[in-house]
XYZ file of C-alpha atoms in Angstrom:
550
model
C 0.035 0.075 -0.019
C 1.355 3.473 -0.796
C 2.151 5.501 2.130
C 0.205 8.728 2.206
C 1.964 11.912 3.381
C -0.425 13.736 5.869
C 2.066 16.097 7.391
C 0.059 19.397 7.749
C 2.495 21.502 5.903
C 0.941 22.876 2.822
C 2.098 26.298 1.785
C 2.562 28.820 -1.128
C 3.580 32.303 -2.566
C 2.155 35.080 -4.625
C 0.173 34.924 -7.835
C 1.923 36.229 -10.825
C 0.347 39.302 -12.326
C 1.180 39.344 -16.086
C -0.314 42.269 -17.956
C 1.679 44.964 -19.551
C 4.949 43.924 -17.923
C 6.288 41.747 -20.744
C 7.484 44.722 -22.975
C 9.938 45.618 -20.215
C 11.789 42.304 -20.740
C 13.013 43.317 -24.199
C 15.976 45.397 -23.090
C 18.872 46.319 -25.227
C 21.731 47.547 -23.163
C 25.468 47.331 -23.395
C 26.873 43.949 -22.170
C 30.058 43.375 -20.354
C 31.206 39.953 -21.432
C 33.367 37.516 -20.024
C 35.994 35.563 -22.162
C 34.497 32.398 -23.870
C 36.343 29.185 -23.683
C 36.869 26.933 -26.774
C 33.720 25.254 -27.668
C 33.008 22.179 -29.661
C 30.243 21.643 -32.238
C 26.902 22.970 -31.065
C 28.404 25.912 -29.542
C 29.762 29.527 -30.254
C 32.830 29.582 -32.425
C 34.356 32.656 -30.890
C 37.757 34.513 -31.047
C 40.044 34.062 -28.176
C 42.364 36.917 -27.162
C 45.324 36.443 -24.996
C 46.779 39.417 -23.180
C 50.189 37.785 -22.370
C 52.322 34.753 -22.649
C 51.496 33.570 -19.077
C 47.770 33.534 -19.893
C 48.539 31.499 -23.086
C 50.372 28.905 -21.117
C 47.601 28.680 -18.557
C 45.117 28.125 -21.311
C 42.751 31.019 -20.532
C 42.444 34.717 -21.212
C 41.756 37.605 -18.929
C 41.048 39.988 -21.677
C 37.390 40.764 -22.458
C 35.762 39.297 -25.576
C 32.284 39.844 -26.863
C 29.508 37.355 -26.761
C 28.298 36.145 -30.090
C 26.711 39.165 -31.806
C 25.121 37.129 -34.534
C 23.944 33.621 -35.206
C 26.577 33.217 -38.106
C 29.040 31.213 -35.852
C 26.643 30.072 -33.246
C 25.442 26.485 -33.766
C 23.298 23.729 -32.130
C 23.480 20.091 -32.807
C 21.232 16.987 -32.480
C 24.179 14.713 -32.899
C 24.568 13.898 -29.219
C 20.980 12.616 -29.211
C 20.621 10.748 -32.354
C 24.017 9.130 -32.406
C 22.784 6.930 -29.409
C 18.978 7.103 -29.339
C 17.015 5.566 -32.389
C 14.862 7.684 -34.601
C 11.510 6.753 -36.043
C 12.042 5.346 -39.486
C 8.822 6.891 -40.717
C 9.491 10.353 -41.943
C 5.992 11.507 -42.621
C 4.669 14.165 -40.183
C 1.225 12.837 -39.536
C -0.241 11.504 -36.263
C 0.363 7.835 -35.896
C 1.377 5.165 -33.239
C 5.182 5.120 -32.944
C 7.207 2.196 -31.855
C 10.785 1.174 -31.108
C 12.279 4.651 -31.033
C 12.950 7.609 -28.806
C 12.385 10.488 -31.290
C 10.556 11.308 -34.475
C 11.962 13.780 -37.012
C 9.436 16.617 -37.247
C 9.993 20.075 -38.828
C 8.357 23.088 -37.043
C 5.378 24.656 -38.899
C 6.199 28.356 -39.500
C 3.414 30.962 -38.767
C 1.704 32.316 -41.886
C 1.335 35.785 -40.563
C 3.804 38.424 -39.323
C 5.803 37.631 -36.157
C 6.564 39.819 -33.191
C 9.285 39.300 -30.529
C 7.419 39.902 -27.187
C 10.138 39.125 -24.843
C 13.724 37.640 -24.135
C 14.969 36.511 -20.887
C 16.746 39.495 -19.093
C 16.960 38.311 -15.586
C 17.772 41.495 -13.742
C 14.813 43.149 -15.203
C 12.591 40.097 -14.357
C 13.791 40.021 -10.792
C 13.073 43.737 -10.459
C 9.526 43.465 -11.967
C 8.627 40.544 -9.857
C 10.320 41.935 -6.733
C 11.820 38.476 -6.133
C 14.367 37.957 -3.356
C 17.941 37.460 -4.641
C 19.024 33.897 -4.459
C 22.841 33.172 -4.612
C 23.823 31.414 -7.663
C 20.772 31.764 -9.678
C 21.295 35.155 -11.286
C 22.576 33.888 -14.745
C 20.583 35.283 -17.762
C 19.548 32.832 -20.541
C 20.751 34.604 -23.523
C 24.033 35.834 -22.268
C 25.107 33.413 -19.518
C 23.656 30.222 -20.922
C 23.407 30.655 -24.695
C 26.466 32.935 -24.976
C 24.480 35.434 -27.060
C 24.613 39.199 -26.852
C 21.273 40.824 -26.261
C 21.454 42.693 -29.569
C 21.273 39.235 -31.392
C 17.507 39.233 -30.451
C 17.058 42.306 -32.656
C 18.118 40.287 -35.651
C 15.759 38.660 -38.331
C 17.895 35.510 -38.043
C 16.949 35.242 -34.288
C 13.222 35.923 -34.843
C 13.175 33.071 -37.509
C 15.134 30.630 -35.212
C 12.882 31.084 -32.057
C 9.594 30.962 -34.100
C 10.582 27.719 -35.989
C 10.828 29.286 -39.374
C 14.518 28.769 -39.761
C 16.460 25.581 -39.094
C 20.163 26.219 -38.236
C 23.058 24.190 -39.494
C 23.437 21.182 -37.221
C 19.920 21.113 -36.078
C 17.494 18.258 -36.728
C 14.134 18.898 -35.217
C 12.839 16.186 -32.877
C 9.692 15.252 -31.266
C 10.068 13.032 -28.296
C 7.907 9.836 -27.741
C 6.739 9.283 -24.325
C 3.708 7.932 -22.470
C 2.422 8.481 -18.986
C -0.163 8.223 -16.269
C -2.586 11.163 -16.349
C -4.912 11.732 -13.375
C -3.824 8.249 -12.122
C -4.682 6.398 -15.394
C -2.406 5.017 -18.052
C -2.875 7.261 -21.050
C -0.590 5.330 -23.443
C 1.342 7.285 -26.116
C 1.532 10.997 -25.557
C 4.771 12.578 -26.632
C 5.679 16.131 -27.789
C 2.354 17.083 -29.498
C 3.420 20.784 -29.915
C 7.066 20.909 -29.230
C 10.203 20.507 -31.207
C 13.693 19.891 -29.671
C 15.829 21.778 -32.147
C 19.160 20.920 -30.794
C 21.727 20.843 -28.069
C 24.057 23.836 -27.252
C 27.237 23.539 -25.296
C 28.218 26.793 -23.690
C 31.466 28.298 -22.626
C 31.099 26.725 -19.074
C 30.829 23.269 -20.681
C 27.163 22.802 -19.975
C 24.899 21.078 -22.339
C 21.439 22.639 -22.861
C 18.609 21.295 -24.942
C 16.575 23.981 -26.813
C 12.845 23.117 -27.374
C 10.383 25.317 -29.171
C 6.803 25.051 -27.622
C 3.862 25.840 -29.839
C 5.703 25.328 -33.054
C 3.350 23.075 -34.851
C 2.023 19.448 -35.275
C 4.035 16.294 -34.720
C 3.355 12.565 -34.968
C 2.222 12.984 -31.262
C -0.251 15.895 -31.683
C -3.298 13.437 -31.444
C -6.249 15.889 -31.859
C -4.242 18.895 -31.169
C -3.199 21.713 -33.663
C 0.310 21.861 -32.419
C -0.013 25.518 -31.339
C 0.183 27.537 -28.076
C -1.493 30.735 -27.354
C -0.042 34.038 -26.181
C -1.882 33.744 -22.840
C -0.400 30.389 -21.754
C 2.983 31.321 -23.299
C 3.344 34.385 -21.245
C 2.482 32.467 -18.075
C 5.155 29.797 -18.886
C 7.704 32.461 -19.777
C 7.303 34.424 -16.515
C 6.791 31.507 -14.166
C 9.679 29.376 -15.231
C 11.975 32.460 -14.931
C 10.415 33.467 -11.638
C 10.930 29.853 -10.247
C 14.514 29.847 -11.213
C 15.126 33.181 -9.196
C 13.389 31.623 -6.372
C 16.100 28.913 -6.285
C 13.670 26.093 -7.613
C 14.996 23.801 -10.231
C 13.223 24.360 -13.466
C 13.426 24.699 -17.152
C 14.217 28.168 -18.437
C 12.538 30.498 -20.964
C 14.753 32.224 -23.521
C 12.201 34.064 -25.719
C 8.653 34.508 -26.607
C 7.091 35.399 -30.058
C 3.655 35.974 -31.002
C 1.974 35.864 -34.425
C -1.267 37.193 -35.950
C -2.315 33.557 -36.748
C -5.573 32.525 -35.308
C -5.782 29.723 -32.747
C -8.987 28.601 -31.264
C -9.159 27.558 -27.674
C -11.731 26.550 -24.976
C -10.089 28.485 -22.222
C -12.553 27.479 -19.366
C -13.297 24.001 -20.677
C -17.085 25.007 -20.992
C -17.451 24.304 -24.764
C -16.906 27.915 -25.765
C -14.029 28.273 -28.031
C -12.538 31.838 -28.566
C -10.016 33.057 -31.006
C -6.535 33.686 -29.721
C -3.074 34.568 -31.115
C -0.486 31.900 -31.603
C 2.761 32.127 -29.859
C 6.089 30.257 -29.379
C 8.391 29.918 -26.314
C 11.936 28.973 -26.760
C 12.491 27.105 -23.503
C 15.724 25.156 -22.500
C 16.677 22.427 -20.024
C 19.553 20.132 -19.287
C 17.183 17.269 -20.312
C 13.525 16.953 -21.371
C 13.312 13.265 -20.447
C 10.655 12.504 -17.929
C 9.139 9.439 -16.057
C 6.781 8.874 -19.149
C 9.899 8.440 -21.325
C 10.650 5.308 -19.575
C 7.025 4.020 -19.041
C 6.300 3.959 -22.727
C 9.246 1.625 -23.392
C 8.440 -0.739 -20.454
C 4.812 -0.854 -21.468
C 5.494 -2.051 -24.952
C 8.405 -4.402 -23.762
C 11.103 -2.478 -25.515
C 13.620 -3.406 -22.751
C 16.782 -3.012 -24.827
C 15.803 0.422 -25.748
C 14.743 1.137 -22.161
C 18.347 0.011 -21.157
C 19.786 2.211 -23.790
C 17.833 5.229 -22.765
C 18.466 4.737 -19.168
C 22.248 4.358 -19.624
C 22.279 7.466 -21.768
C 20.506 9.522 -19.159
C 22.766 8.272 -16.384
C 25.936 8.933 -18.333
C 24.831 12.514 -19.397
C 23.061 13.600 -16.209
C 24.066 11.432 -13.239
C 27.883 11.825 -12.858
C 27.918 10.201 -9.438
C 26.646 7.028 -10.915
C 29.060 4.672 -12.664
C 27.103 3.560 -15.782
C 29.433 0.348 -15.841
C 28.247 -0.655 -12.346
C 25.664 -3.443 -12.226
C 23.640 -1.575 -9.506
C 23.470 1.752 -11.611
C 19.728 1.704 -11.812
C 19.571 1.363 -8.016
C 21.828 4.450 -7.725
C 19.775 6.267 -10.402
C 16.493 5.779 -8.722
C 17.846 6.655 -5.361
C 18.907 10.085 -6.559
C 15.658 10.677 -8.542
C 13.629 9.825 -5.340
C 15.808 12.202 -3.218
C 15.663 15.086 -5.636
C 12.008 14.791 -6.333
C 11.179 14.993 -2.571
C 13.219 17.946 -2.415
C 11.678 19.606 -5.471
C 8.168 19.171 -4.104
C 9.130 20.600 -0.773
C 10.525 23.518 -2.584
C 7.276 23.955 -4.477
C 5.334 24.008 -1.109
C 7.726 26.519 0.332
C 6.891 29.126 -2.293
C 3.242 28.100 -2.621
C 3.438 26.664 -6.094
C 0.861 24.134 -7.335
C 1.817 22.504 -10.607
C -1.666 21.740 -11.650
C -0.855 18.621 -13.672
C 1.421 16.347 -11.836
C 1.239 13.484 -14.433
C 4.091 11.174 -14.807
C 4.542 12.767 -18.346
C 5.191 16.136 -16.681
C 7.685 14.862 -13.995
C 11.346 15.257 -15.042
C 13.891 12.581 -14.605
C 16.269 15.258 -13.631
C 13.781 16.595 -10.907
C 13.264 19.998 -12.473
C 9.912 21.794 -12.985
C 8.824 21.312 -16.453
C 5.666 21.680 -18.565
C 3.843 24.825 -17.055
C 0.259 24.444 -17.703
C -2.664 25.353 -15.417
C -0.240 26.081 -12.425
C -1.031 28.534 -9.769
C 0.298 30.295 -6.589
C -1.798 30.080 -3.602
C -2.817 33.341 -1.944
C -5.098 32.696 0.929
C -3.720 29.655 2.740
C -5.727 26.673 1.703
C -4.306 23.062 1.349
C -7.252 22.223 -1.063
C -6.108 24.805 -3.440
C -6.389 23.661 -7.048
C -5.276 25.829 -10.083
C -6.632 23.494 -12.683
C -10.243 23.956 -13.310
C -10.463 20.566 -15.121
C -9.378 18.787 -12.037
C -12.783 17.971 -10.719
C -11.611 15.451 -8.260
C -8.921 17.713 -6.824
C -6.317 15.131 -7.329
C -3.562 17.722 -7.823
C -4.400 20.046 -5.117
C -1.471 21.696 -3.311
C -2.007 19.636 -0.076
C -1.579 16.351 -2.196
C 1.512 17.171 -4.229
C 3.806 15.150 -1.981
C 1.589 12.094 -2.279
C 1.509 12.515 -6.045
C 5.311 12.607 -6.034
C 5.386 9.121 -4.401
C 2.706 7.815 -6.847
C 4.717 9.048 -9.760
C 7.954 7.588 -8.359
C 6.239 4.261 -7.959
C 5.319 4.323 -11.626
C 9.131 4.935 -12.424
C 10.031 2.039 -10.279
C 7.549 -0.066 -12.076
C 9.012 1.063 -15.432
C 12.682 0.173 -14.524
C 11.790 -3.043 -12.530
C 12.188 -5.369 -15.657
C 15.886 -4.451 -15.696
C 16.527 -5.249 -11.992
C 17.337 -8.518 -10.253
C 15.510 -9.539 -7.100
C 18.041 -8.032 -4.804
C 17.878 -4.726 -6.733
C 14.192 -4.738 -6.637
C 14.217 -5.053 -2.803
C 16.704 -2.210 -2.584
C 14.567 0.213 -4.740
C 11.463 -0.711 -2.865
C 13.199 0.336 0.393
C 14.397 3.525 -1.277
C 10.945 4.429 -2.161
C 9.740 3.713 1.319
C 12.174 6.354 2.365
C 10.569 9.071 0.284
C 8.178 10.532 3.007
C 11.018 11.011 5.329
C 13.159 12.633 2.735
C 10.235 15.053 1.957
C 9.574 16.034 5.619
C 13.134 16.531 6.404
C 13.472 19.088 3.527
C 10.047 20.603 4.244
C 11.074 21.173 7.789
C 14.300 22.661 6.773
C 12.608 25.159 4.486
C 9.904 26.283 6.839
C 12.252 26.684 9.768
C 14.261 28.987 7.514
C 11.070 31.030 6.680
C 10.594 31.488 10.391
C 14.275 32.332 11.002
C 14.802 29.249 13.423
C 18.262 28.044 14.017
C 19.370 24.667 15.265
C 16.809 21.905 16.440
C 14.316 21.741 19.046
C 11.622 19.258 19.740
C 8.664 21.548 19.146
C 9.588 22.994 15.775
C 7.234 20.859 13.878
C 4.325 21.902 16.069
C 5.288 25.568 15.950
C 5.052 25.479 12.062
C 1.816 23.391 12.001
C 0.316 25.737 14.547
C 0.974 28.817 12.379
C -0.318 27.046 9.267
C -3.512 26.164 11.228
C -4.086 29.766 12.171
C -3.415 30.896 8.689
C -5.909 28.463 7.294
C -8.584 29.382 9.746
C -8.151 33.075 9.071
C -7.612 32.776 5.420
C -4.443 34.660 5.673
C -2.231 35.314 2.757
C 0.510 32.812 2.761
C 3.355 34.908 1.021
C 2.775 38.058 2.981
C 2.395 36.327 6.317
C 5.886 35.111 6.066
C 7.155 38.071 4.426
C 5.782 40.373 7.194
C 7.143 38.079 9.878
C 10.531 38.752 8.331
C 9.969 42.518 8.627
C 8.178 43.015 11.909
C 10.437 43.341 15.082
C 10.228 40.963 18.016
C 9.216 43.847 20.303
C 6.310 44.636 18.119
C 5.180 40.953 18.159
C 5.615 40.648 21.906
C 3.381 43.744 22.552
C 1.026 42.362 19.934
C 1.180 45.805 18.414
C 0.785 44.921 14.690
C 1.273 48.058 12.508
C -1.271 48.513 9.836
C 1.323 47.864 7.091
C 1.430 44.348 8.212
C -2.050 43.592 7.155
C -1.529 39.776 6.761
C -0.394 39.538 10.412
C -3.168 41.731 11.513
C -5.615 39.222 9.877
C -4.091 36.308 11.688
C -3.862 38.397 14.998
C -7.667 38.386 15.128
C -7.531 34.650 15.956
C -7.929 33.931 19.682
C -4.963 31.637 19.675
C -2.542 34.055 17.994
C -1.058 35.376 21.285
C -0.249 31.734 22.265
C 1.626 31.183 19.006
C 3.395 34.450 19.337
C 4.510 33.509 22.816
C 5.757 30.076 21.657
C 7.587 31.643 18.653
C 9.372 34.349 20.547
C 10.421 31.647 23.161
C 11.927 29.518 20.347
C 13.778 32.508 18.865
C 15.561 32.887 22.192
C 17.186 29.596 21.696
C 18.843 30.739 18.494
C 22.596 30.885 19.401
C 24.517 34.063 18.706
C 21.594 35.541 16.969
C 19.940 39.059 17.056
C 16.659 40.362 15.723
C 18.405 42.201 12.843
C 20.105 39.006 11.836
C 16.847 37.148 12.024
C 14.967 39.500 9.748
C 17.750 39.422 7.180
C 17.679 35.830 7.010
C 14.020 35.750 6.759
C 13.976 38.440 4.142
C 15.991 36.131 1.889
C 13.828 33.161 2.534
C 10.516 34.857 2.026
C 9.726 36.491 -1.341
C 7.598 39.717 -1.558
C 4.257 40.024 -3.267
C 4.118 41.263 -6.982
C 2.449 44.709 -7.520
């Protein structure tokens, strides 16, 4: 029987307010560029300047060089994928059942009307607009720091054609990925990239490989009854949220650009039978890998075990450096890491109030990053039953159930790899899965203790967190602002129960009859923080607790 996770920790952040802010992302300002290292195929072919003989001998350069200012010498390649993973022998781009392969070759379908660049990822601007707290190590910009492109490139026609799917650059073989999955708990059989094209892999100056994927770029063999398009409304949401999640310190795919056309796309936005005309859009999104649990499930389901082993070994070799692909227990090691990182990811979601909305196995990354932003949402009033997906009638993916869904999905992953395991390995992986709840609770506890500014360990920490969440739920207090205002208010103000008007979320909770009891317990716990001060506490909590958007 699957162990359910009933720990009463269900929390979230602010809702993203999207209108009119997108245009601010397109900023064209001078860029101070660092020197680029020599890059192989699928990279930027850039000139290296050496300032002195010593630098030449050390193999690096201290002189400044410019990022690629055009796409002329900037290349991506599909070779890394298709050299190992088989391609569908059928070349036609029509909907069909696909077998014994990982990818189908499928060209994007260009828009018929004019195309506009709406946004490129300019992280410093994004962070300012969303008022996100700075998280160390997550401030890189997609175009400059990941794709080695100067922002001026986004002004060129070549760039517009690339990110809209109109132009196929040298080295690119557009691919649609075949995968299956469990949707809302039921096996859905073949799914696949129905409106996405993986246009290649880029290796940047840091030696990192990034897979570039266009979303909304037209039909593929996996489109089923869809038109292969995305609309501006959903594309804006994905662009903003994936970048916001990154700057909140949460593993995620990234968004590089967003273009919109005048092509008409019809959508039933509220699933009520009323379709409306919207504008077609394409997001260029990137990730270290787009393989997901469903990538393995489809192979196991159809008994393609040799291909399952090939794909697993490829994923381990490329993305799990701590696992030796030559070791017989490599799949056990792989599974252990995925279980641990999935538990951490969902705990991070909860700490910022993120509800994915569609936690199907085809939307769960093998690298444990957040992918496939659909009907996601950020909870405002604290409510563990919050559901952002209006089509989720049974509330399967409510925010309070995400940890349980994580375990369900990991169990499906285990079932997929089981045919490759011997009896001893099956026992080990089953034990690893049983440890998932403890891993989740441990990380959740760490995150919420940080949100409350607690240092060290005391026996009552879990109760203190749960007590506050109970008060928030009963008063319908804003989750994000409650924690943010706790990071700004002084201990003396709390002790006197003198809540200034600007701390409106705390004033809402203070109406609860048990609020003074919680405050007393909280202040007593803060006294146990060794070598701490109120100013240090507030500084720590400010970093851990984002601000509301305007």
